[in-house]
mmCIF file of N, CA and C in Angstrom:
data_model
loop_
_atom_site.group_PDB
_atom_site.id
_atom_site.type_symbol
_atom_site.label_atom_id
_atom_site.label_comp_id
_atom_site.label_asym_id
_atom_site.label_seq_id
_atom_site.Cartn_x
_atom_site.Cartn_y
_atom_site.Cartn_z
ATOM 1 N N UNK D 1 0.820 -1.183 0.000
ATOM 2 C CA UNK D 1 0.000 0.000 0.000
ATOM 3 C C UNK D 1 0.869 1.253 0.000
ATOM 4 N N UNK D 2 1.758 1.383 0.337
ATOM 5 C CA UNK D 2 3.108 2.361 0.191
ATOM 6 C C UNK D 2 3.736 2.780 -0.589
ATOM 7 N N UNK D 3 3.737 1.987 -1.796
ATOM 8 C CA UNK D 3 3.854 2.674 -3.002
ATOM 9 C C UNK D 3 3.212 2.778 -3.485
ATOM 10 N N UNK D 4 1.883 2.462 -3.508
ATOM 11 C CA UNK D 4 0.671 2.947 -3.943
ATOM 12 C C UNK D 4 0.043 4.313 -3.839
ATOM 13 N N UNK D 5 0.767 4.570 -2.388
ATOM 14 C CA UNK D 5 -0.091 6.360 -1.550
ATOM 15 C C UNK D 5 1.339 7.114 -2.499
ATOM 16 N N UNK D 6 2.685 6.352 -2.358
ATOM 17 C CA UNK D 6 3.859 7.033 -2.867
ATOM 18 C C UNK D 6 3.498 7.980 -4.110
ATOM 19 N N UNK D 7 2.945 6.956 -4.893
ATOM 20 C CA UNK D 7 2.516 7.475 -6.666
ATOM 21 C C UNK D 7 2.222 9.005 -6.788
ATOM 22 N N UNK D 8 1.311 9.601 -5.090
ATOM 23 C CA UNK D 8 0.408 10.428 -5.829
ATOM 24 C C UNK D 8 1.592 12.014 -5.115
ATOM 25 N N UNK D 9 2.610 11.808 -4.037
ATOM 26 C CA UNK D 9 3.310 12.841 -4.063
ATOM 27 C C UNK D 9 4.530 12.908 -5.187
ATOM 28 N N UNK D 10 4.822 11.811 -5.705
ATOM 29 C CA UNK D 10 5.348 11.611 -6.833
ATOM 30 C C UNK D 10 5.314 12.627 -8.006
ATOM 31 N N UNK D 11 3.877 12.469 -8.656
ATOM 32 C CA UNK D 11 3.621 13.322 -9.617
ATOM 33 C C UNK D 11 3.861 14.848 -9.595
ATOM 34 N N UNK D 12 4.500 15.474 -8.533
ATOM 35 C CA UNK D 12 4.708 16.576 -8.797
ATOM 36 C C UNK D 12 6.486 16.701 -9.305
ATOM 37 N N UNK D 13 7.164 15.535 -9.208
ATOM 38 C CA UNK D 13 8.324 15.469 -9.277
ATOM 39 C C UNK D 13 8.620 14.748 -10.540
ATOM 40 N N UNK D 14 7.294 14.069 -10.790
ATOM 41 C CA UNK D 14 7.256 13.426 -12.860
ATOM 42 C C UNK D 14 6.982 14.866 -13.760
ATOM 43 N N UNK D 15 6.330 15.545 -12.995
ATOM 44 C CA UNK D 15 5.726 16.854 -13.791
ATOM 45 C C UNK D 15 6.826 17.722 -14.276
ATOM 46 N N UNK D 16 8.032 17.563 -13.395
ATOM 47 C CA UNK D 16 9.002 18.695 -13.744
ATOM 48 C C UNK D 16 9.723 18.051 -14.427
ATOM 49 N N UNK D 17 10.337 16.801 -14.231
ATOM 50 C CA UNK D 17 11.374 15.421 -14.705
ATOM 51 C C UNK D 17 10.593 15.854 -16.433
ATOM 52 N N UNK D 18 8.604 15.589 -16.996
ATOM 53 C CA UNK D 18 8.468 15.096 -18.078
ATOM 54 C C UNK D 18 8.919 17.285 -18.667
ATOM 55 N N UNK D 19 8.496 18.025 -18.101
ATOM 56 C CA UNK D 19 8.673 19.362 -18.410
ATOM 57 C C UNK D 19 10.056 19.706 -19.168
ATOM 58 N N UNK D 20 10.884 18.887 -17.899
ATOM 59 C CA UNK D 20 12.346 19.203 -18.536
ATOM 60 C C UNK D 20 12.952 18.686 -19.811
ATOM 61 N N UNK D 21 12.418 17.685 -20.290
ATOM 62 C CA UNK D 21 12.751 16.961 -21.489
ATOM 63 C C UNK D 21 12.122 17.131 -22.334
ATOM 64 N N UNK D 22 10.733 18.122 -22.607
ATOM 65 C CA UNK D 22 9.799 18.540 -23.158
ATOM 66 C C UNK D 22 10.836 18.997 -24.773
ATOM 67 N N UNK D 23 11.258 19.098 -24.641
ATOM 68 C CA UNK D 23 12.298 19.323 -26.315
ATOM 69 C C UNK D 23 13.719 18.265 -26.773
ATOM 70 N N UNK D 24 13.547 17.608 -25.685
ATOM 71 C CA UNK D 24 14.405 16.124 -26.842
ATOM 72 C C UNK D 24 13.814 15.640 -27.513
ATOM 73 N N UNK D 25 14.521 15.009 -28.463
ATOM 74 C CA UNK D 25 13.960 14.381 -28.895
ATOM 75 C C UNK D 25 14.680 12.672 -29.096
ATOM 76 N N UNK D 26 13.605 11.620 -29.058
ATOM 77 C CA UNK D 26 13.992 10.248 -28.814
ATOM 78 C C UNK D 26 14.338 10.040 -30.268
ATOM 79 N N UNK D 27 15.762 9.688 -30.101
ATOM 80 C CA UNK D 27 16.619 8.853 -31.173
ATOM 81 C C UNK D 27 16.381 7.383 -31.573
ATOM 82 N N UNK D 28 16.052 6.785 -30.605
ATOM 83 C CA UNK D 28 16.138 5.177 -30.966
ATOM 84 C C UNK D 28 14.345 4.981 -31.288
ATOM 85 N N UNK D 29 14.477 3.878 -31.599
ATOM 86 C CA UNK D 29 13.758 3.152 -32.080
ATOM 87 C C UNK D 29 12.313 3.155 -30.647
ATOM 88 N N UNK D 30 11.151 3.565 -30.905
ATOM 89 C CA UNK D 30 9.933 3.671 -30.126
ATOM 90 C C UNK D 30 8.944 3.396 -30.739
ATOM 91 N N UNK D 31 8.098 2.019 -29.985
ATOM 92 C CA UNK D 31 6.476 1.580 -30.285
ATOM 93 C C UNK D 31 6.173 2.220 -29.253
ATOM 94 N N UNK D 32 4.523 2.540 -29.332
ATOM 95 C CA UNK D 32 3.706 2.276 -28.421
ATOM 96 C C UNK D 32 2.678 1.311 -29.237
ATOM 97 N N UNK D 33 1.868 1.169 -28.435
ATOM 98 C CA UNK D 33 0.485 0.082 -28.423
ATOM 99 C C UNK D 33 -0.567 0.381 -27.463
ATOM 100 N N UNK D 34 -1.735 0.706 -27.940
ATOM 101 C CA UNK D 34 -2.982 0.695 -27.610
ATOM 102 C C UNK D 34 -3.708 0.113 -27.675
ATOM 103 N N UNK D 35 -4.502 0.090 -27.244
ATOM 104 C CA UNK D 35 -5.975 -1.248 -27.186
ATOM 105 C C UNK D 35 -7.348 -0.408 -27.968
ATOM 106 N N UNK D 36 -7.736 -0.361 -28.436
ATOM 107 C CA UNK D 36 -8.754 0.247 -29.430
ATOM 108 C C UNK D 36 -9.742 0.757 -28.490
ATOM 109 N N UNK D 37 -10.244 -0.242 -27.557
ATOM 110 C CA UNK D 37 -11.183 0.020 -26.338
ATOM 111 C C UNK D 37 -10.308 0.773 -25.111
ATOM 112 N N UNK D 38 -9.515 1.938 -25.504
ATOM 113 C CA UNK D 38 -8.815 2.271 -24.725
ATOM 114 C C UNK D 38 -7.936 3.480 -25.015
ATOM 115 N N UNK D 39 -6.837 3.638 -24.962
ATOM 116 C CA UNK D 39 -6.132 5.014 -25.806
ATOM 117 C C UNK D 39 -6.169 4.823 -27.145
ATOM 118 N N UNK D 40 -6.378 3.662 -27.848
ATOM 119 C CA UNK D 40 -6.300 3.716 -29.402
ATOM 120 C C UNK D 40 -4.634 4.263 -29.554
ATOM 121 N N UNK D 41 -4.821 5.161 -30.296
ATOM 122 C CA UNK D 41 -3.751 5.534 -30.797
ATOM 123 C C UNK D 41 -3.668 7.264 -30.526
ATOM 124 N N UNK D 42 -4.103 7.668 -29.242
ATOM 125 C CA UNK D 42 -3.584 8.690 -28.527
ATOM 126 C C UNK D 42 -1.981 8.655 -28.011
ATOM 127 N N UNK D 43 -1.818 7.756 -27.608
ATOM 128 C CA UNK D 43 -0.453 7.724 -27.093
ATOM 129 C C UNK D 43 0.765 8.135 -28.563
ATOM 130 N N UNK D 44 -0.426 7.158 -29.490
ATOM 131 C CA UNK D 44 1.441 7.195 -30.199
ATOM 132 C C UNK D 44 0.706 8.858 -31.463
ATOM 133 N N UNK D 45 -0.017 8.822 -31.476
ATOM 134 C CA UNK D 45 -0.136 10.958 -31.794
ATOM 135 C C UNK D 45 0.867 12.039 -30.675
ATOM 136 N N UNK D 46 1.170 11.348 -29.323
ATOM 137 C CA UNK D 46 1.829 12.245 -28.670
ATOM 138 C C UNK D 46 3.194 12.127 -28.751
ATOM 139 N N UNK D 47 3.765 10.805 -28.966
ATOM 140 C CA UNK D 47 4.967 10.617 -29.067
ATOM 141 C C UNK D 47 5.023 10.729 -30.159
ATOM 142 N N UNK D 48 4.708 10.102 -31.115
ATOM 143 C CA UNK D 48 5.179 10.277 -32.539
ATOM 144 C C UNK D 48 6.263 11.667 -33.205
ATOM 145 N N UNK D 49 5.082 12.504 -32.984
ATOM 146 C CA UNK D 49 6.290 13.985 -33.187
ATOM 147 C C UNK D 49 7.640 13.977 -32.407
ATOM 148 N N UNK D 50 7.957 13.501 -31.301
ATOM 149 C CA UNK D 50 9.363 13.501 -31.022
ATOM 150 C C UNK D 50 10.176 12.545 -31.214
ATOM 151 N N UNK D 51 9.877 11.707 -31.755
ATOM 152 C CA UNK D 51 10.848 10.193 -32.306
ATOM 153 C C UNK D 51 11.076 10.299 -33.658
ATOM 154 N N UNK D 52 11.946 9.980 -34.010
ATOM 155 C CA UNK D 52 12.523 9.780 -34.867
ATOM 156 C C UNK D 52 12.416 8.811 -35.789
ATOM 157 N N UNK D 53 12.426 7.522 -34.957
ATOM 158 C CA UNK D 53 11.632 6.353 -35.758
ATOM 159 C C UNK D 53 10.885 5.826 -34.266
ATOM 160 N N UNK D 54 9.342 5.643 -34.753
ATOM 161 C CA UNK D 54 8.253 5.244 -34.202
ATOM 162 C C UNK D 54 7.206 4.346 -34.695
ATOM 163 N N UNK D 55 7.011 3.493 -34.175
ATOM 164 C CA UNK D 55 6.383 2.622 -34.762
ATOM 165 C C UNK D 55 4.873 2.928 -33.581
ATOM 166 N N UNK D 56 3.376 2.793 -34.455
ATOM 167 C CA UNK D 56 2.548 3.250 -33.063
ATOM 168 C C UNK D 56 1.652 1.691 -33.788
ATOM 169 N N UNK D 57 0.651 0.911 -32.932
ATOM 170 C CA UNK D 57 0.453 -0.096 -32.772
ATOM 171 C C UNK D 57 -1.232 0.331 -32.292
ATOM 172 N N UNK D 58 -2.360 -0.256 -32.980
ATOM 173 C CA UNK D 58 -3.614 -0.348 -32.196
ATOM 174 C C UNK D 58 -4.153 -1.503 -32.638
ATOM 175 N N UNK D 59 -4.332 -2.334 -31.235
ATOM 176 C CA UNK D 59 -5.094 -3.606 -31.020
ATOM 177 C C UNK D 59 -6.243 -3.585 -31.058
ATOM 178 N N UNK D 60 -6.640 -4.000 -32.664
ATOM 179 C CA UNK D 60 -8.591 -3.569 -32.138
ATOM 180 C C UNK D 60 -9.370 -4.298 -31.159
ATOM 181 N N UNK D 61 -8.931 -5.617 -30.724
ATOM 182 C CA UNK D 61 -10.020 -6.313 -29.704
ATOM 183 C C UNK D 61 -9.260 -6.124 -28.518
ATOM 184 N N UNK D 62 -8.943 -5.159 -28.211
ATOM 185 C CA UNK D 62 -8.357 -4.761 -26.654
ATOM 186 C C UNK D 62 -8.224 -3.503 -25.573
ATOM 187 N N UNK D 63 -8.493 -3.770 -24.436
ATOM 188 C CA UNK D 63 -8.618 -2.331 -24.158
ATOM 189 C C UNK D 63 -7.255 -1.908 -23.450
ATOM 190 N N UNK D 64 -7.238 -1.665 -22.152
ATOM 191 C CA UNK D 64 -6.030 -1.463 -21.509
ATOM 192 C C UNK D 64 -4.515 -2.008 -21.345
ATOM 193 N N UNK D 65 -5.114 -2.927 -20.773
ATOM 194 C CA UNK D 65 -4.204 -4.646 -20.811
ATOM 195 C C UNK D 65 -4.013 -4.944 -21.635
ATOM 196 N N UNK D 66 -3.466 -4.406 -23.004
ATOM 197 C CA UNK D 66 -3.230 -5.214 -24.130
ATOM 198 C C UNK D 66 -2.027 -6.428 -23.887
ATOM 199 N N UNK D 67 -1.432 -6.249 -22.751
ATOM 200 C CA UNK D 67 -0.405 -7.667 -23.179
ATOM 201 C C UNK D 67 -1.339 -8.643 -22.108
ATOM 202 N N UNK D 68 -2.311 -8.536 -21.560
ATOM 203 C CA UNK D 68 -3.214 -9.814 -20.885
ATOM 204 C C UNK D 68 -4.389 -9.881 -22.145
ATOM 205 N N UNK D 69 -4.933 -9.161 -22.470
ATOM 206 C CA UNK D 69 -6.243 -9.185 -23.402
ATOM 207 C C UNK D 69 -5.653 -9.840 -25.072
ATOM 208 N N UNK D 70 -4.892 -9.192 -25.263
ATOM 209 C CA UNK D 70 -4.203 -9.884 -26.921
ATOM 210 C C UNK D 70 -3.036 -10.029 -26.801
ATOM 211 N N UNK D 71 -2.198 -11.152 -26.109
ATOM 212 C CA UNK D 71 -1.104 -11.701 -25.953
ATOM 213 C C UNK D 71 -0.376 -11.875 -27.180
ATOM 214 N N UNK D 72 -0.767 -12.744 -27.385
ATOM 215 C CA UNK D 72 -0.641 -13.452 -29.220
ATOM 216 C C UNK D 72 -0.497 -12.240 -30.223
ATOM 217 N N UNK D 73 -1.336 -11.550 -29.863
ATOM 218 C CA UNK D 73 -0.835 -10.076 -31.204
ATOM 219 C C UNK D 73 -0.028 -9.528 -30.256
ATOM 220 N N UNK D 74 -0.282 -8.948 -29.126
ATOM 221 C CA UNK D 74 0.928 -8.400 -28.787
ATOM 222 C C UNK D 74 2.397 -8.624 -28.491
ATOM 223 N N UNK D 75 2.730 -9.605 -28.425
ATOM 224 C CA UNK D 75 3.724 -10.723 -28.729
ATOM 225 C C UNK D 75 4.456 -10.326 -29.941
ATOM 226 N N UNK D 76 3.523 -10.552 -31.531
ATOM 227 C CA UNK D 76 3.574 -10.953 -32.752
ATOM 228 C C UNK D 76 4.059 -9.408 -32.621
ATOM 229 N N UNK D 77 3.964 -8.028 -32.537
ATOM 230 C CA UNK D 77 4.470 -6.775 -32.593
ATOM 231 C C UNK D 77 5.778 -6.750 -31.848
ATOM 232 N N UNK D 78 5.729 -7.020 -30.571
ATOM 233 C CA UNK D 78 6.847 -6.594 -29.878
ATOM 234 C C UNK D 78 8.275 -7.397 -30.769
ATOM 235 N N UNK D 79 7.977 -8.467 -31.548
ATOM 236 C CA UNK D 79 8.955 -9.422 -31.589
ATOM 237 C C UNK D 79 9.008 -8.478 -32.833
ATOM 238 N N UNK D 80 8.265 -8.694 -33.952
ATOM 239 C CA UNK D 80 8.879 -7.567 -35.184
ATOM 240 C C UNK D 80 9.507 -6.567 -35.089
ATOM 241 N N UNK D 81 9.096 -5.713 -33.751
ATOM 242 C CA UNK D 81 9.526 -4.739 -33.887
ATOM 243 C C UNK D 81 11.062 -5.077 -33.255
ATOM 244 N N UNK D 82 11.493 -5.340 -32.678
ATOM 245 C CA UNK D 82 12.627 -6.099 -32.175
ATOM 246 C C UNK D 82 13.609 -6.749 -33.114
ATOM 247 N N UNK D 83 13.026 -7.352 -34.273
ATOM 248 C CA UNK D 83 13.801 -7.340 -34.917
ATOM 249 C C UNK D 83 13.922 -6.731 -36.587
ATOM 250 N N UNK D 84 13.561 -5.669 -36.181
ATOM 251 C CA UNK D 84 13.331 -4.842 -37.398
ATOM 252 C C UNK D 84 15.123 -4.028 -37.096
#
């Protein structure tokens, strides 16, 4: 339960940490993956503009949990992309 209560004084110290990096930009190689019933493909609209090479991923039969809900596809991505 302790790092659980931890999380929420935390965020004022992710806020400045994500602020400060707010203009790098990621060099290597970045997926995200979404679950359709879920961010879709919000996540990778936000990252996308700062990567360089990005690969963005939406699982249509999945919501949050995409690596418990679509194993098997999510699997089948992580490994391509890995060896791309």
């Amino acid at each position: 339960m302790t790092a659980g209560f931890n999380l929420y004084p935390a965020l004022k110290a992710d806020a400045a940490l994500v602020a400060s990096l707010i203009d790098r930009r990621l060099i290597m190689p970045v997926m995200t993956i979404g679950g359709r019933h879920s961010v879709g493909d919000k996540l990778a609209q936000q990252l996308a503009p700062r990567c360089d090479r990005h690969v963005g991923v939406v699982v249509e039969d999945s919501g949050h949990f995409v690596a418990d809900e679509a194993e098997s596809t999510f699997c089948d991505h992580i490994v391509r992309f890995l060896g791309a």
